[in-house]
XYZ file of C-alpha atoms in Angstrom:
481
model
C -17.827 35.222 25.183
C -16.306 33.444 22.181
C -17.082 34.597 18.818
C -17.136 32.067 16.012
C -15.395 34.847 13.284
C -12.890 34.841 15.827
C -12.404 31.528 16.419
C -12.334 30.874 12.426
C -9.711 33.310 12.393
C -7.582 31.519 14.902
C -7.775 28.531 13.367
C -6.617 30.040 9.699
C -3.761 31.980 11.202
C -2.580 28.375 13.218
C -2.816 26.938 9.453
C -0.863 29.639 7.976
C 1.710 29.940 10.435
C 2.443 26.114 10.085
C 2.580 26.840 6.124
C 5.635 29.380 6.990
C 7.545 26.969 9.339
C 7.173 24.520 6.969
C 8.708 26.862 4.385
C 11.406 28.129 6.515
C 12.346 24.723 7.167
C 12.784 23.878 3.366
C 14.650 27.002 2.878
C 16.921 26.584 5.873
C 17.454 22.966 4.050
C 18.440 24.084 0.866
C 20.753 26.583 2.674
C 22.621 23.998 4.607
C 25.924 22.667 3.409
C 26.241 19.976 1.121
C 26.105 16.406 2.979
C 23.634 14.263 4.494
C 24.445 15.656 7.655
C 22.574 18.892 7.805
C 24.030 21.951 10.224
C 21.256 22.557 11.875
C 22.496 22.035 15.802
C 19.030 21.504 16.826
C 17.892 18.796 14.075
C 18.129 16.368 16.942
C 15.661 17.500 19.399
C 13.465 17.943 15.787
C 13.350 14.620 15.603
C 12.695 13.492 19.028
C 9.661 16.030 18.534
C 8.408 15.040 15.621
C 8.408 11.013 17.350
C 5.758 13.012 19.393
C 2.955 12.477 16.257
C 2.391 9.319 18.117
C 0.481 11.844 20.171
C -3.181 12.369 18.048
C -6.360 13.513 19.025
C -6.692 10.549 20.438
C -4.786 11.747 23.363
C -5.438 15.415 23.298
C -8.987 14.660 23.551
C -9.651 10.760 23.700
C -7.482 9.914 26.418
C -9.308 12.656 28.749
C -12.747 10.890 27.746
C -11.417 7.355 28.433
C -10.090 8.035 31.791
C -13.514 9.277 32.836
C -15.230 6.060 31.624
C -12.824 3.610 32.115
C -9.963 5.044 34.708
C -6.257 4.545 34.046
C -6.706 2.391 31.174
C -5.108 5.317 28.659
C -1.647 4.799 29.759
C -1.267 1.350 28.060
C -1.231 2.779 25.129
C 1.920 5.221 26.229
C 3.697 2.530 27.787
C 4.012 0.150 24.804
C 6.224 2.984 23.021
C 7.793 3.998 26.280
C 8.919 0.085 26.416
C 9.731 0.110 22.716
C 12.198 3.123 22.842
C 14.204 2.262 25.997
C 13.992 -1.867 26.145
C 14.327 -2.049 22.266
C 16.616 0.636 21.434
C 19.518 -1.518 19.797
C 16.474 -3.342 17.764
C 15.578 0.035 16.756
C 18.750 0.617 15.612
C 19.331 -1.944 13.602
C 16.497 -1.218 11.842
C 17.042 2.444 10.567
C 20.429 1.094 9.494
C 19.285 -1.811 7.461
C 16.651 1.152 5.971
C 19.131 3.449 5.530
C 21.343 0.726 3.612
C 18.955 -0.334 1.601
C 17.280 3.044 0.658
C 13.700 2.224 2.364
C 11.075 4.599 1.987
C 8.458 3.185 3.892
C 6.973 0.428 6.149
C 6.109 -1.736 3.485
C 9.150 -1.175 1.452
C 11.053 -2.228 4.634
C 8.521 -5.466 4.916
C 8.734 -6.561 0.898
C 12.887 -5.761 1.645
C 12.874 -8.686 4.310
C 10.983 -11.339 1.839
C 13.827 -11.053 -0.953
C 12.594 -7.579 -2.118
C 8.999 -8.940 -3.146
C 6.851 -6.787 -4.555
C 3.256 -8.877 -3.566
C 4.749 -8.903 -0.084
C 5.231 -5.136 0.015
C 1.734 -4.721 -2.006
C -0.169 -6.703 0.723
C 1.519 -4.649 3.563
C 1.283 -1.379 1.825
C -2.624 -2.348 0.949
C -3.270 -3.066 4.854
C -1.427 0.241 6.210
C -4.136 1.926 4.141
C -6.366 0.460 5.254
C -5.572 0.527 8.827
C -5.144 3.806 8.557
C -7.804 4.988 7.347
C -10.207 4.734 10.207
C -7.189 6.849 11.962
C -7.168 10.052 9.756
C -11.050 9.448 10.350
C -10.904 9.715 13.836
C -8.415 12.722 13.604
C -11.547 14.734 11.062
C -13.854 13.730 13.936
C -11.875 15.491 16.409
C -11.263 18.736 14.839
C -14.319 18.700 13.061
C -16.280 18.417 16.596
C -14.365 20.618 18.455
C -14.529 23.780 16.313
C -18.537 23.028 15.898
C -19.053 22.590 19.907
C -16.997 25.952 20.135
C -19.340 27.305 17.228
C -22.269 25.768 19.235
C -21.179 27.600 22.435
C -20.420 31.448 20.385
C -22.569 34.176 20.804
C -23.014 33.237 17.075
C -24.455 30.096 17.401
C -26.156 28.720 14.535
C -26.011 26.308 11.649
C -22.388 26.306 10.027
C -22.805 23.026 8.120
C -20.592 20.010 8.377
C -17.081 21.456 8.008
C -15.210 18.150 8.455
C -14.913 18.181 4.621
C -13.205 22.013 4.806
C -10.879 20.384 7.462
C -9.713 17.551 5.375
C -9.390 19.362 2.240
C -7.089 21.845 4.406
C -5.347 18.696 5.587
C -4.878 17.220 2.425
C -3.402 20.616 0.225
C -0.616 21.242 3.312
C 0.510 17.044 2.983
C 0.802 17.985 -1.243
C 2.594 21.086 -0.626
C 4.978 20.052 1.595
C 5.356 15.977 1.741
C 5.592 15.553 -1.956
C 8.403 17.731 -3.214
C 10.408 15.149 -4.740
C 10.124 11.987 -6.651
C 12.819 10.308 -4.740
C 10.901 9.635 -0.854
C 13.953 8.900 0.700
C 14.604 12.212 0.288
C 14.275 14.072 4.068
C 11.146 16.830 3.756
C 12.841 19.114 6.539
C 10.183 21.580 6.031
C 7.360 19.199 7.272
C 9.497 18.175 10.032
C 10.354 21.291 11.223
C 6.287 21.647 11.228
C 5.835 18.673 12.691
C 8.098 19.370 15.728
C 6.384 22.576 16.125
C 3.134 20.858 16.766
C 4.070 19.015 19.264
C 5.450 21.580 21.117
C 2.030 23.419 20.865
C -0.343 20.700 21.830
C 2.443 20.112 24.695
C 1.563 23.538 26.104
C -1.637 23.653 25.427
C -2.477 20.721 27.706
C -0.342 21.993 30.435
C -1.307 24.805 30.319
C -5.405 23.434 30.415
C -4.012 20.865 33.110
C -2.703 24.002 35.733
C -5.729 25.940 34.665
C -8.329 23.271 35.691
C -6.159 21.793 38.411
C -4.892 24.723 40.331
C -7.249 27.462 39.532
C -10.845 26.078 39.018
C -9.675 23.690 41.586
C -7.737 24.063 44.761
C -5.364 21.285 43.776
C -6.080 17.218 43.503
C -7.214 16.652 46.815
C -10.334 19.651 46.104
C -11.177 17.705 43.081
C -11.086 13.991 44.431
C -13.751 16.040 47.201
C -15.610 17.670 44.403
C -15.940 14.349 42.384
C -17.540 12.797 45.447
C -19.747 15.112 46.136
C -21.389 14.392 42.677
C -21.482 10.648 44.020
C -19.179 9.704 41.308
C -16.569 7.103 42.686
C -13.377 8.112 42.231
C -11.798 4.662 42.298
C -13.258 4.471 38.824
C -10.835 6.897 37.225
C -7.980 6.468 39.851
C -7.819 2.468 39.345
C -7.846 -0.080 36.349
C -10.893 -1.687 35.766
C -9.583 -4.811 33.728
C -5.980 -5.940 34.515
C -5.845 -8.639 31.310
C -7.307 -6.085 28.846
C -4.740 -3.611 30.175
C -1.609 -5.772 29.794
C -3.083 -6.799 26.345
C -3.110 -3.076 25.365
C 0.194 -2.725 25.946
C 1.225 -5.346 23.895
C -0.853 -4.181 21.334
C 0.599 -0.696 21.409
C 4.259 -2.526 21.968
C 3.733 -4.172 18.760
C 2.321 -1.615 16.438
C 4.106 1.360 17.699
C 6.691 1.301 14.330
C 4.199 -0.159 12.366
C 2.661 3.070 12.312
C 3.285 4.634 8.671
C 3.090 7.649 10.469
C 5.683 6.423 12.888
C 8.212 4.320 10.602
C 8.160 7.695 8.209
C 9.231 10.646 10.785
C 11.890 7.437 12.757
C 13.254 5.713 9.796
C 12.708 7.558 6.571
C 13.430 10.897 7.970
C 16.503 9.747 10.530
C 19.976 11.319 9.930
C 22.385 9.604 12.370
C 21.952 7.507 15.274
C 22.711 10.706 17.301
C 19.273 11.659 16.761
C 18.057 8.257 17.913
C 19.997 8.556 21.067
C 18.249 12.158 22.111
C 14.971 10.669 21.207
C 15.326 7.643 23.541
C 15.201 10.012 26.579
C 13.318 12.874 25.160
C 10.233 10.772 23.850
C 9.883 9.203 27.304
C 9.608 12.473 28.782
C 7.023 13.947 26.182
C 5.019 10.957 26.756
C 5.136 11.605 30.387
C 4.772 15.308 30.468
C 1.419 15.058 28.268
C -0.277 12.644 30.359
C 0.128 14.319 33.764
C -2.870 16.198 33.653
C -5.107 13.723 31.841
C -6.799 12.051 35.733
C -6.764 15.473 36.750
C -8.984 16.780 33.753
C -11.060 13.874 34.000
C -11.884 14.800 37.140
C -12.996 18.088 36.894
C -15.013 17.422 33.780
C -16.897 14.604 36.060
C -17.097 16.895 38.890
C -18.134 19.828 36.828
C -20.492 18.175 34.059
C -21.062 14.241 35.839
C -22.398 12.840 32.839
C -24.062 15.317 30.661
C -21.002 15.770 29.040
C -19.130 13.606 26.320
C -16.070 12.816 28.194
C -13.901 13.509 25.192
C -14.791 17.376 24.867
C -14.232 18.269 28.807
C -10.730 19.911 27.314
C -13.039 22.337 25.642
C -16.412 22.404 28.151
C -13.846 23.135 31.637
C -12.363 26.233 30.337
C -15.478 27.635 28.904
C -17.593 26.991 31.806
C -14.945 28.925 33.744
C -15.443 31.834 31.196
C -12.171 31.772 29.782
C -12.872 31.667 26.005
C -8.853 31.984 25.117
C -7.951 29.244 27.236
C -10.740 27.415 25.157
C -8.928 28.817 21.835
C -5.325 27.588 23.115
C -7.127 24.063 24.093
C -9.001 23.696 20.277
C -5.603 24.514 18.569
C -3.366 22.052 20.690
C -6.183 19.798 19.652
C -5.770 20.718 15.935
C -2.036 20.577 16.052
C -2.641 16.560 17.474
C -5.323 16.042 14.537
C -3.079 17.853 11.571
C 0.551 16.598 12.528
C -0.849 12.580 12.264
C -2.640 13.498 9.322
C 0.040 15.073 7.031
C 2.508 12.554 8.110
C 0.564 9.919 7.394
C -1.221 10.745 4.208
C 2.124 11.165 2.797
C 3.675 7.834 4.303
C 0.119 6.228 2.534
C 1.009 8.298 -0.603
C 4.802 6.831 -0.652
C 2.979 3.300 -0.594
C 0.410 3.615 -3.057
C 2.894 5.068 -5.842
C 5.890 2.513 -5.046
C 4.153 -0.440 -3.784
C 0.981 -0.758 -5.729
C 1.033 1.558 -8.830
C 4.054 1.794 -10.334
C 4.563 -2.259 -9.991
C 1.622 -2.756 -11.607
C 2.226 -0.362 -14.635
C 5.398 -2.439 -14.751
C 3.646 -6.093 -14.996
C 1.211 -5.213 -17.922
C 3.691 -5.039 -21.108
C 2.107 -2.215 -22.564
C 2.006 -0.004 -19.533
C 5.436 -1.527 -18.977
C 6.868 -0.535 -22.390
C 4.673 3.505 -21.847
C 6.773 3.746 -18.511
C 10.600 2.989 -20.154
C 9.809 5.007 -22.903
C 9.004 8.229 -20.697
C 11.975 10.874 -20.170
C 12.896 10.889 -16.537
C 12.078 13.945 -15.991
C 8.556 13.226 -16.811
C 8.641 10.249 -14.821
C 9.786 12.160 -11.814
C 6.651 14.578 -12.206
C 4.089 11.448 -13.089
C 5.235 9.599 -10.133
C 4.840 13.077 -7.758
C 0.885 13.570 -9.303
C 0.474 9.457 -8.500
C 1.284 10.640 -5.159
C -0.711 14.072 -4.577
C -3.770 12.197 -6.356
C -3.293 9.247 -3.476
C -3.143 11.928 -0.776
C -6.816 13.363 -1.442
C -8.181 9.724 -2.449
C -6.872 8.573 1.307
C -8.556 11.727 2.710
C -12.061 11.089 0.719
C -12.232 7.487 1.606
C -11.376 8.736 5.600
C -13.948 11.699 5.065
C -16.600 8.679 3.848
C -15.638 6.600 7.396
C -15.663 9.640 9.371
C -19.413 10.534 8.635
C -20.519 6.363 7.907
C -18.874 5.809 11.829
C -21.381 7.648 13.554
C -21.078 8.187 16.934
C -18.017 5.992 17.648
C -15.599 6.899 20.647
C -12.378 8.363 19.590
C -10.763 5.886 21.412
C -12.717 2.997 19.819
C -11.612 4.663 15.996
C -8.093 4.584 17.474
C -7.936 0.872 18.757
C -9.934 -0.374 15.250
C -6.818 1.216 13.395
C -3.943 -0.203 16.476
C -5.826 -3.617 15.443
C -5.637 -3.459 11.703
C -2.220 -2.511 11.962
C -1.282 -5.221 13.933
C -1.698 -8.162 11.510
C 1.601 -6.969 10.161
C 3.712 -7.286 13.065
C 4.413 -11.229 12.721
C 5.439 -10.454 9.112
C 7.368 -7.458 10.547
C 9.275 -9.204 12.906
C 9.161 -12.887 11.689
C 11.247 -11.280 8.761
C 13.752 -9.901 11.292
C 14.233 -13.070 13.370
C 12.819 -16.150 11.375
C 15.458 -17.016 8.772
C 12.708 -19.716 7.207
C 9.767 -17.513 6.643
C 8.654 -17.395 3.343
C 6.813 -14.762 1.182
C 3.917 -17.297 0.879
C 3.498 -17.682 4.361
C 3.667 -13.996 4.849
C 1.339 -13.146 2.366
C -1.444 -15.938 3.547
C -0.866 -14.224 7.242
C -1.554 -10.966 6.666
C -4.168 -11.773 4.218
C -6.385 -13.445 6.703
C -5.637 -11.157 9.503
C -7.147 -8.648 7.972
C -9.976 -10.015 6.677
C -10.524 -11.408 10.249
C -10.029 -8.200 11.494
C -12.581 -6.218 8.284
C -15.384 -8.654 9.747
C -15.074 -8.520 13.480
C -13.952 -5.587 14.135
C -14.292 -2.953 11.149
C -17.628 -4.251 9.452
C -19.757 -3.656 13.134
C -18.614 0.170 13.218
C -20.021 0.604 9.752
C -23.362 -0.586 11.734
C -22.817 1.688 14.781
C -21.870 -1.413 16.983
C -18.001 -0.380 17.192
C -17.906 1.190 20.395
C -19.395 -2.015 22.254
C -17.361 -4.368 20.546
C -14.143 -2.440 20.979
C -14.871 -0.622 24.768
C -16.651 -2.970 26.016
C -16.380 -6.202 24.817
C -13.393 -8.433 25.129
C -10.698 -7.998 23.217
């Protein structure tokens, strides 16, 4: 039987084990040799891991709940990225160089860079990525923040603990400072989080497998046992093994096709933190794979959860019900930290990406327009600048978690896949600037400025305005998109 001290405990230790990876990998960084190059033999398959913070909560836990309510449907959002890294490679290419050339540190740097290095473009962008993203971190406190209570909930401690989503994000929040905001300068590569980063995903990676041979092979005789169990429950199984809506599932490819790099998350750990196209090259076959390998057991899981539960179970917590049921409390543990590994690796990266935006793209231009500011800013010694611009930065980092905690606990009862495709959405109204400033020689910073503008005000009232009313998950799971 679990108890909740111990399950605390587990969850601190994860935390500060992360905290020393992350400081070996600064250490090992200042160690290296002089160069941009570093020596590390293994910083390649680093990066191709740390690609892997794609990979949220959304599919340690989300995916699993979506496949039991709407079948096969999860893999569009793995195949947009999959499509993205192999079919777009040489695009991809060209864009870390042009970032590396021209000393991008973000996603709306990149975007202002393509508009004759306009600052209302790059405002605009940088002001929708935070916003988009937003309902992400969100979904990422609802995920840890549910999990450890339903674990709590099942202890032979069970009782009232409080809401501890605000504990979670605070943790969250002091890991992105101490480790994503070390210098002033945010081209400069943060090995330390990396290294983290990549460490993460190799946990939730085993984690899952490790849940998906459990459930599969041991409380289950193999697939065939649990198509048979699942029908003995009267569930049809051509619900979870087929694709209910063929148009919504090609448009969810597209969707994640488009916004994959738009991701802050995404752009930072692929462009920002990129070395050498060597590293691109072993992440164009490693990614794949990880995608792959993480998804294998999410039918399977499904499966048991409906044969096991039917539907007295929220679909998105069978990674944590199965292995309990089956009285394995550290299987349970393993799942719940793979789970907070998928929640704490999008957050950290993220917050800081938002942090890098807020501080280049919105605050610091508009100390420069007003004169006085203006005049305040020249006359402070560099030094203090560097440490002014680093506070701008740790202050935007708790600011983005409040305004997520707010969502989080104003969103209800939302399905974490329904948080995830709100943010995809949001996101997406940049992707004609995005691209239309790669390809379209005549687009104008007006025109991209009126675009994004109305997309996502479009998107604020059709889409993020009904969760705020508990009407999300209908518009966005069941209703057309």
């Amino acid at each position: 039987m679990l108890q909740s001290g111990s399950i605390f405990l587990f969850a601190m230790a994860y935390i500060a084990i992360l905290f020393l990876v992350a400081s070996y990998g600064d250490r090992r960084r200042k160690q290296a040799t002089s160069g941009k190059q570093p020596s590390a033999p293994d910083r390649p398959v680093i990066y191709a891991l740390s690609l892997a913070v794609y990979c949220t909560s959304w599919t340690f836990f989300g995916s699993v709940g979506l496949a039991a309510s709407s079948g096969l449907e999860f893999l569009a959002i793995y195949i947009g990225p999959v499509l993205f890294v192999i079919a777009g490679h040489k695009l991809f290419k060209r864009i870390v160089r042009t970032a590396k050339a021209q000393r991008i540190a973000s996603i709306a740097d990149f975007i202002g860079a393509r508009y004759g290095k306009n600052t209302s473009v790059a405002a605009v962008a940088a002001s929708i990525a935070v916003i988009g993203t937003i309902p992400y971190i969100a979904l990422q406190l609802k995920a840890a923040s549910s999990s450890l209570e339903y674990l709590v909930a099942q202890s032979s401690e069970a009782g009232t603990i409080g809401d501890i989503s605000a504990f979670v994000a605070i943790a969250m929040a002091i890991f992105a400072v101490l480790f994503g905001t070390r210098h002033a300068d945010a081209t400069e590569h943060q090995d330390g989080m990396m290294l983290a980063i990549a460490m993460e995903s190799g946990v939730k990676l085993a984690a899952f497998l490790g849940l998906g041979l459990f459930v599969t092979y041991s409380m289950f005789g193999g697939f065939s046992d649990l198509l048979a169990a699942v029908e003995a429950k009267g569930i049809e199984t051509s619900s979870v093994l087929s694709i209910s809506s063929w148009p919504r599932f090609f448009l969810l490819i597209c969707m994640s096709l488009g916004v994959f790099l738009l991701l802050p998350r995404i752009f930072h750990v692929a462009v920002v933190e990129s070395y050498s196209e060597r590293e691109l090259e072993r992440a164009m076959t490693l990614f794949p794979l990880y995608l792959v390998a993480i998804n294998l057991f999410v039918v399977p899981i499904a499966l048991a959860g409906l044969a096991t539960f039917g539907n007295s179970v929220d679909g998105d917590i069978f990674v944590l019900a199965l292995p309990l049921i089956a009285d394995e409390p550290v299987l349970a543990i393993v799942a719940f930290l793979g789970g907070l590994s998928a929640a704490t690796a999008m957050v950290i990266v993220a917050t800081v990406a938002l942090a890098i935006m807020i501080s280049n793209d919105l605050v610091l231009p508009f100390l420069l327009r007003q004169k006085k500011s203006r005049e305040a800013v020249e006359a402070v010694a560099p030094r203090d600048m560097v440490v002014r611009i680093l506070n701008v930065r740790r202050t935007s980092i708790f600011i983005v978690m409040f305004f997520a905690f707010i969502y989080y606990r104003s969103a209800g009862d939302t399905a974490l896949a329904a948080i995830g495709l709100l943010s995809f959405a949001a996101l997406l109204q940049v992707a004609p600037t995005f691209f239309g400033g790669l390809f379209w020689r005549q687009a104008t910073a007006r025109g991209a400025i009126l675009g994004m503008t109305t997309g996502i005000l479009v998107w604020g009232y059709t889409l993020l305005l009904p969760t705020l009313v508990a009407q999300g998950s209908s518009l966005l799971m069941d209703g057309p998109m």
